[in-house]
Coordinates of C-alpha atoms and ligand atoms in Angstrom, one line a residue:
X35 CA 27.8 -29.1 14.4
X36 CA 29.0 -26.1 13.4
X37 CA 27.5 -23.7 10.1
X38 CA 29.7 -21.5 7.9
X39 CA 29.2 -18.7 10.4
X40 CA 31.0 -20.0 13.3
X41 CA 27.8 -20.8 15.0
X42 CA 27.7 -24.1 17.3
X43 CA 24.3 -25.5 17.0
X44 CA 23.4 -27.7 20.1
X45 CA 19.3 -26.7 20.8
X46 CA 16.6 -28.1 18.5
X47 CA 13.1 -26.5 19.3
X48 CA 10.4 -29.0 18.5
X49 CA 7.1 -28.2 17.4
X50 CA 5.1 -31.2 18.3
X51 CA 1.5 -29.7 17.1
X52 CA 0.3 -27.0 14.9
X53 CA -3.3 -27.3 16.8
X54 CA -3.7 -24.8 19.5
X55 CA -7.0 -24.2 21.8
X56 CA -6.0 -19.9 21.1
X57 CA -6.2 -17.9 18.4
X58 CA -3.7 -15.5 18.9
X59 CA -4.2 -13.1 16.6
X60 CA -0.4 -12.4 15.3
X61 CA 0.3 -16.5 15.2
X62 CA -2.8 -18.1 13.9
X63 CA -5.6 -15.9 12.6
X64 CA -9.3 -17.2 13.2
X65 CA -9.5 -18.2 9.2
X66 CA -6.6 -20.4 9.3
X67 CA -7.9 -23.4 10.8
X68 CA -7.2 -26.5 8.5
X69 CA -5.0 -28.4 11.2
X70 CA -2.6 -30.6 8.9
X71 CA -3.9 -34.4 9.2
X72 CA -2.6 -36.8 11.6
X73 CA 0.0 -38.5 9.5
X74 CA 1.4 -36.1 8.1
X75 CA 2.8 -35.2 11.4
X76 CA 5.3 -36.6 12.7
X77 CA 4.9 -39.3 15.4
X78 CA 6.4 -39.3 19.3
X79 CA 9.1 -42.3 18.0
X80 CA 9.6 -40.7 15.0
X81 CA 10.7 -37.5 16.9
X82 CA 12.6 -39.6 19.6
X83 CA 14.5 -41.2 16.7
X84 CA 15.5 -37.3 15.3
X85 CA 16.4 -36.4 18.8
X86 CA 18.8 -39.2 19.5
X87 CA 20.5 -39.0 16.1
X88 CA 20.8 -34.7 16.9
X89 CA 22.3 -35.4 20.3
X90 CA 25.0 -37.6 18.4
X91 CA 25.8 -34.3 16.5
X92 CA 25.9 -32.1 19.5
X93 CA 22.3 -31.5 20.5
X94 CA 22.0 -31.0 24.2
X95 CA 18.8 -28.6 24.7
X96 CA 15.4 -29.3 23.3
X97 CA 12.3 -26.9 23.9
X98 CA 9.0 -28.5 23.2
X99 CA 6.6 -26.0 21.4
X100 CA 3.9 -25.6 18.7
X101 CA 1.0 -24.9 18.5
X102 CA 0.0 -25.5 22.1
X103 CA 2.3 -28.6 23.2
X104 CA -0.1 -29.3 26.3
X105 CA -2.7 -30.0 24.1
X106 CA -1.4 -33.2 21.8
X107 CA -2.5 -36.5 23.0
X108 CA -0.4 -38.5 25.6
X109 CA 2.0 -35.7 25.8
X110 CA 3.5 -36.7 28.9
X111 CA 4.2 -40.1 27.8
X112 CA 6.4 -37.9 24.9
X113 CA 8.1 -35.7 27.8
X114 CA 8.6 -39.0 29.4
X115 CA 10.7 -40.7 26.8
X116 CA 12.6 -37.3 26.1
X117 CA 14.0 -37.0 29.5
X118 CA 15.4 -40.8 29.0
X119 CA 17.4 -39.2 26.2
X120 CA 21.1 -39.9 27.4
X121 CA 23.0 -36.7 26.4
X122 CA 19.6 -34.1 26.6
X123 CA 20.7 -31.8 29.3
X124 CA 18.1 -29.3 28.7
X125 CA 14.5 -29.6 28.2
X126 CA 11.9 -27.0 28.0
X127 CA 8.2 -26.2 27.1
X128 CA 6.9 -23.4 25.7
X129 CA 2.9 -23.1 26.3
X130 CA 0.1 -20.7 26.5
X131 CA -0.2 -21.7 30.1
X132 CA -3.8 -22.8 30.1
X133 CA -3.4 -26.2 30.7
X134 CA -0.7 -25.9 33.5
X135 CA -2.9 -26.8 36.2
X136 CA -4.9 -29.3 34.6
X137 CA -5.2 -32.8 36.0
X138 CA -4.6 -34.9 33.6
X139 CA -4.1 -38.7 35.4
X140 CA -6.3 -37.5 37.9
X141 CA -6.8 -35.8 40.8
X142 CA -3.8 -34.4 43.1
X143 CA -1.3 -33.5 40.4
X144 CA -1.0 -30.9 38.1
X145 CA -0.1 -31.1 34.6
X146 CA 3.1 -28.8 35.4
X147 CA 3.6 -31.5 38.6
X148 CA 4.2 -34.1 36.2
X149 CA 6.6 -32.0 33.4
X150 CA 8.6 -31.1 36.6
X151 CA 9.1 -35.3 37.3
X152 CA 9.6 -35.5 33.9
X153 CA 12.6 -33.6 33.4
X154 CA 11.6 -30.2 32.4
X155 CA 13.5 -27.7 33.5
X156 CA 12.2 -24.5 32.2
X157 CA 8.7 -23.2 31.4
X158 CA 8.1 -20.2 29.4
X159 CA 4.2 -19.0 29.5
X160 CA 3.4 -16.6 27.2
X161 CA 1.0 -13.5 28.2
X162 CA 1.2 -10.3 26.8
X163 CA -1.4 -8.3 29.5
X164 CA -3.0 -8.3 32.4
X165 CA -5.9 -7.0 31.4
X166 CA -8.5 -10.4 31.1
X167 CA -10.7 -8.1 28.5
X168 CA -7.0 -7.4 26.3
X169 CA -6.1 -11.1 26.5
X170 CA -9.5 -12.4 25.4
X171 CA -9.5 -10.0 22.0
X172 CA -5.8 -11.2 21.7
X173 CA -5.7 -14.8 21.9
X174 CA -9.7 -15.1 21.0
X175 CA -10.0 -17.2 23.9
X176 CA -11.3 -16.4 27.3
X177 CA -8.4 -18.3 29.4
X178 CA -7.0 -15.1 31.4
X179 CA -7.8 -17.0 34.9
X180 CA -6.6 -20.1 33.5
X181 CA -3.2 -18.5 33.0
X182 CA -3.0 -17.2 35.8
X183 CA -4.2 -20.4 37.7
X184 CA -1.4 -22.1 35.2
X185 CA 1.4 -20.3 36.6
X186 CA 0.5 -20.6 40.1
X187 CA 0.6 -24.7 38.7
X188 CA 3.8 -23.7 37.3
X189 CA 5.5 -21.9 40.4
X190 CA 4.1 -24.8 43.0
X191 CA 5.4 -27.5 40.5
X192 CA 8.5 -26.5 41.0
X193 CA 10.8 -25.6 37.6
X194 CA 14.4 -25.0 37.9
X195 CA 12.9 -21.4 35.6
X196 CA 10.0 -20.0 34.5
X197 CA 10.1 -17.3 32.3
X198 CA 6.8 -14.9 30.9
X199 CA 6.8 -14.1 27.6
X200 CA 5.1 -11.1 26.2
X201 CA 4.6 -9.9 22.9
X202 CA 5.2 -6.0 21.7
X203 CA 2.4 -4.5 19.9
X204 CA 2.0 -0.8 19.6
X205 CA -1.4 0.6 20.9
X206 CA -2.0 -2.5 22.9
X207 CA 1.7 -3.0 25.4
X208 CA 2.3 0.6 26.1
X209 CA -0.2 0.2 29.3
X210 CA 0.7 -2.8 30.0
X211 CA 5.0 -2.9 30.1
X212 CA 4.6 -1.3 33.9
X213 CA 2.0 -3.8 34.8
X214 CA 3.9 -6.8 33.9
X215 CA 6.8 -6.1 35.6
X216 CA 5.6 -5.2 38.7
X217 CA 3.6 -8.7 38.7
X218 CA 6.7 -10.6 37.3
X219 CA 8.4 -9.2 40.4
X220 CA 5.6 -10.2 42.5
X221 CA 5.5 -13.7 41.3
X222 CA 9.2 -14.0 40.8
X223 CA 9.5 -14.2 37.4
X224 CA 12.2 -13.4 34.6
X225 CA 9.8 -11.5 31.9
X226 CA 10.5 -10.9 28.1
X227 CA 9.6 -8.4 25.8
X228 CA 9.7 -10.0 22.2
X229 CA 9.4 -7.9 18.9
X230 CA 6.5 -8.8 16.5
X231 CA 7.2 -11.0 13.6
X232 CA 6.1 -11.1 10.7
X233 CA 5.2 -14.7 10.7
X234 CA 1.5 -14.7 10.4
X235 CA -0.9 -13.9 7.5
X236 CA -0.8 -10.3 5.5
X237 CA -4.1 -9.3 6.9
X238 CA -3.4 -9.3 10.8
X239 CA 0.0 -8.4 11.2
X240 CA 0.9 -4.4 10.1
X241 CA 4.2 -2.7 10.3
X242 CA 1.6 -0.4 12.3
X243 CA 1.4 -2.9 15.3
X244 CA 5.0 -2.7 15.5
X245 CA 6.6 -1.5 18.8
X246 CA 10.2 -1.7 18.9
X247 CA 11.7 -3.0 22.0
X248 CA 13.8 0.0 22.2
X249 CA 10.8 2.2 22.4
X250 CA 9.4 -0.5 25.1
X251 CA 12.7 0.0 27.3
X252 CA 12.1 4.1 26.6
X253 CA 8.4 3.5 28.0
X254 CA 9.9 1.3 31.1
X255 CA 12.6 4.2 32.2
X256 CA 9.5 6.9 32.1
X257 CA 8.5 4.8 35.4
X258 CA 11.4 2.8 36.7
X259 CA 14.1 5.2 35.6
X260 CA 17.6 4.4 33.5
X261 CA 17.5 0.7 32.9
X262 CA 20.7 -1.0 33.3
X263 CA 22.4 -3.2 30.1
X264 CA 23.4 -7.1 32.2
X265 CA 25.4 -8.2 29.2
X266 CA 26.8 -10.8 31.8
X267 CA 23.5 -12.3 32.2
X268 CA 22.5 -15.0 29.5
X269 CA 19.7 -17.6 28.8
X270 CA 20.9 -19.9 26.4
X271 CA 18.7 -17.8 23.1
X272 CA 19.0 -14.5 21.8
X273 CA 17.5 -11.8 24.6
X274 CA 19.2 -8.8 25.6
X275 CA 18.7 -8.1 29.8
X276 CA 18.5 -5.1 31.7
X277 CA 18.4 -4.8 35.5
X278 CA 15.8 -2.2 36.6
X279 CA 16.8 -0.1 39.4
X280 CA 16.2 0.1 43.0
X281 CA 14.2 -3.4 42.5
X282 CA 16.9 -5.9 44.2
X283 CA 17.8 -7.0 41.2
X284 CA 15.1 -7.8 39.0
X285 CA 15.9 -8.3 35.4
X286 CA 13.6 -7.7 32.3
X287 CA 14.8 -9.2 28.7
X288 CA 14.3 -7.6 25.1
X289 CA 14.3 -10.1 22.2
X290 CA 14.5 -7.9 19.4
X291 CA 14.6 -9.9 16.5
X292 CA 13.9 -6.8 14.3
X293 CA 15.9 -4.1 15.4
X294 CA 18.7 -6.2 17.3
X295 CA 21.5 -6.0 14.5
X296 CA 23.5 -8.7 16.4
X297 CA 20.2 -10.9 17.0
X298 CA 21.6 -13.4 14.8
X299 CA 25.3 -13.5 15.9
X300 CA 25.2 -16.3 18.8
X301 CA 22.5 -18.5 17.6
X302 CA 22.3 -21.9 18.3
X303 CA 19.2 -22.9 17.2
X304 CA 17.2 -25.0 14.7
X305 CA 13.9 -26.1 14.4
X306 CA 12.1 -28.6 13.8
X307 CA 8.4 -28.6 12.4
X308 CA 5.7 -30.8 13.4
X309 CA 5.6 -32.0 9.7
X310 CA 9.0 -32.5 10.3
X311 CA 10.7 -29.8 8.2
X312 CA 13.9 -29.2 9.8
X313 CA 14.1 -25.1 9.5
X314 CA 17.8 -23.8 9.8
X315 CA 16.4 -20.6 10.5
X316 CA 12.9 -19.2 12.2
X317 CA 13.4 -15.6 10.0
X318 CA 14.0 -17.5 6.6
X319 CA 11.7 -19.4 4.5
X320 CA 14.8 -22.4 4.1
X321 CA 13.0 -25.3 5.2
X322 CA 14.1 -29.1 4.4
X323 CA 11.9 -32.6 4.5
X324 CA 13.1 -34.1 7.3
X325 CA 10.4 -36.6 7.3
X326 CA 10.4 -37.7 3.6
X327 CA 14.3 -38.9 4.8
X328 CA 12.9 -40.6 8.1
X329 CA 9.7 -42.3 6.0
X330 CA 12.7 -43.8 3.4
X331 CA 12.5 -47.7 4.1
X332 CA 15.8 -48.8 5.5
X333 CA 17.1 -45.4 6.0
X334 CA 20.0 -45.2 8.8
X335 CA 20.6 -43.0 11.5
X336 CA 24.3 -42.3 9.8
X337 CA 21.7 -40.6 6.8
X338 CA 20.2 -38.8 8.8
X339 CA 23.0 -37.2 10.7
X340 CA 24.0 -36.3 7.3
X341 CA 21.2 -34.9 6.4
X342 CA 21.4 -32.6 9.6
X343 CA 24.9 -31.6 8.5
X344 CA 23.7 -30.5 5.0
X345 CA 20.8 -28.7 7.1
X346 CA 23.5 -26.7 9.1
X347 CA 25.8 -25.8 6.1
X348 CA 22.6 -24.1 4.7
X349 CA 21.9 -22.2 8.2
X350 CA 22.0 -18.3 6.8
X351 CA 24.1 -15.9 8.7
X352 CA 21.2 -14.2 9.4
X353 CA 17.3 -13.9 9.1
X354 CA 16.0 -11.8 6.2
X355 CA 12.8 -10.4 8.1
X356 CA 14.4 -7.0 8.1
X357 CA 14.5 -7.0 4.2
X358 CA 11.2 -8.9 3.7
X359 CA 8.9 -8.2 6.1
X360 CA 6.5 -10.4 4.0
X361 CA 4.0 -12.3 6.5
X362 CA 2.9 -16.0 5.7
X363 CA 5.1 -18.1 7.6
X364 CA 3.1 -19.5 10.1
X365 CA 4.2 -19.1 13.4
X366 CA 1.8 -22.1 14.6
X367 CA 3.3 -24.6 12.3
X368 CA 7.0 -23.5 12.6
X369 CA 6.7 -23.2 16.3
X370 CA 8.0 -20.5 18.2
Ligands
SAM638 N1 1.4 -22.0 22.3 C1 2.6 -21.7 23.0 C2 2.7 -20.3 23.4 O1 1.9 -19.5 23.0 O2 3.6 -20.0 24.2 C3 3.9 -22.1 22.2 C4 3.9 -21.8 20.8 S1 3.9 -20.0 20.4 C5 4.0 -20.1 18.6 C6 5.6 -19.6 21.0 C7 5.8 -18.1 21.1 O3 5.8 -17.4 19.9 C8 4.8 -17.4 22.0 O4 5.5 -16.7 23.1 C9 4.2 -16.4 21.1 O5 3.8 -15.2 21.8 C10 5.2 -16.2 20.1 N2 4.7 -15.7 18.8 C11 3.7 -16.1 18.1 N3 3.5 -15.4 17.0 C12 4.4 -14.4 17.0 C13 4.8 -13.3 16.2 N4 4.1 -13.0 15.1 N5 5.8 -12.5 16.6 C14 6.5 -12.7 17.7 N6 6.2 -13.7 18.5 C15 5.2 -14.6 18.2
SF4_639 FE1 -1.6 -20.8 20.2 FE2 0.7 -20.0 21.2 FE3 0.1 -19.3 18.7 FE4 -1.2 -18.2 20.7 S1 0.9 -18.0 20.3 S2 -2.2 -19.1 18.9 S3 -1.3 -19.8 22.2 S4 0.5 -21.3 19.5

């Protein structure tokens, strides 16, 4: 599948829940908690089926998000079928970490053990500090040691790559860029820096808690000195790397949604919600009823590809949060 851009689409990121066990301030504010009921999400088969027909169009990555993936019921059983996909080459999950070293079909193996056998190649764990006090007023939960206990999980499991995931906010990172590099070196990690969205509701989320990732990489050179620009080195999404030097190599990525002019020019990428509203676009409020097709009685597989394609040929050249940075989309329910 290709839009009217030029740009190939082959990854779908899936957001399998819009329920979470944080309350990260920028994604899901502590107001917003009407979870959507159970039928109107979609099911694991129903999913499977959209993931089957998308590989026919040239789908061969899937990330697994939300909400907090880890937490829907039987989830493994879901990561299970997935990687019996033919033609998925790719899986991933993207998760608070919290529940990495859980235990959940017993004792003796971890719930990141069990992704690992189940296909999943890459793990991205989200924290955005170090500091336990900074992470409990972020994420309104008090789950620092359980991250940290999660990506030990996550590093013992075994994943082909696990990447951290932090998210620029002005007044809060600036202490913390230095600290998160050194430990991503210590732990062997490939950390990101990601811009703030405006994907959350009016009241939390201020062009004031804005740190540009530029300014970030400014903050970074202070300490490390000149960063160096890997152009050569990609990840399959839209972060910009930079080696830092006299560190044998260790890389730290920028996604810049905001202030990246280019963000936008090799994306592959759409999404699917876990009301199953397939979203050409995270940045734009397009968004099409991918389910009300699937629930038709009778409908074909050959309908829904089209549906896909129609989907595609609406994919905007780019995202139009740098000429409305309007919050309300929520981040929880379009998955990140
Ligand atoms: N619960 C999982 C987690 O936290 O990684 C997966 C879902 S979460 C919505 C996916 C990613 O989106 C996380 O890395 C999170 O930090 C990021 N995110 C959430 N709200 C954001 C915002 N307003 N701007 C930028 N990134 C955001
Ligand atoms: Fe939950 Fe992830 Fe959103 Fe935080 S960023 S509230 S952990 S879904």
């Amino acid at each position: 599948m290709e839009d009217a851009f030029g740009h190939r689409i082959s990854y779908l990121r899936v957001s399998i829940t819009d329920r979470c066990n944080e309350r990260c301030h920028y994604c899901m504010p502590q107001e917003l908690q009407e979870w959507l009921p159970r039928e109107g999400i979609l099911s694991y088969e129903e999913i499977l089926r959209i993931l089957r027909v998308g590989v026919g169009l040239g789908i061969r990555k899937v990330r697994v998000t939300g909400g907090e993936p880890l937490t829907r019921r039987d989830v493994l059983t879901f990561f299970r079928k997935l990687s019996q996909v033919e033609g998925l080459t790719d899986i991933g999950v993207s998760t608070n970490g919290t529940l990495l070293d859980t235990e959940p079909e017993g004792p003796g193996k971890s719930m990141a053990h069990h992704l690992v056998e189940a296909k999943v190649r890459t793990a991205n764990i989200s924290l955005d500090t170090l500091d336990p006090d900074v992470y409990h007023r972020t994420t309104g939960r008090d789950y620092f040691d359980r991250v940290m206990r999660g990506i030990e999980a996550a590093k013992a499991a075994g994943f082909e790559k696990i990447k951290l995931n932090a998210v620029l906010m002005r007044h809060q990172t600036e202490s913390q860029l230095v600290p998160l590099v050194q430990f991503a070196r210590e732990q062997g990690l490939l950390l990101r820096f990601i811009e703030l969205m405006p994907v959350s509701t009016r009241d939390v989320l201020h062009e004031e808690r804005f740190l540009a990732s530029g300014k970030a990489r400014t903050l970074l050179e202070e300490t490390f000195g000149t960063l160096v620009p890997r152009p050569d080195y990609k990840t399959n999404g839209p972060s910009s790397y930079y080696e830092i030097p006299e560190s044998d190599g260790q890389l730290v990525g920028f996604i810049g949604a905001m202030t990246n002019l280019h963000f936008c020019e090799t994306c592959n990428k759409l999404r699917l919600t876990c009301d199953g509203k397939l979203r050409p676009c995270l940045g734009s409020y397009l968004e099409f009823d991918l389910m009300a097709v699937l629930r038709r009685p009778g409908v074909t597989d050959g309908e829904i590809a089209d549906f896909f394609r129609e989907v595609v040929d609406r994919k905007p050249k780019e995202h139009d949060f740098r000429t409305d940075y309007t919050p309300n989309r929520r981040m929880i329910a379009i998955g990140g």
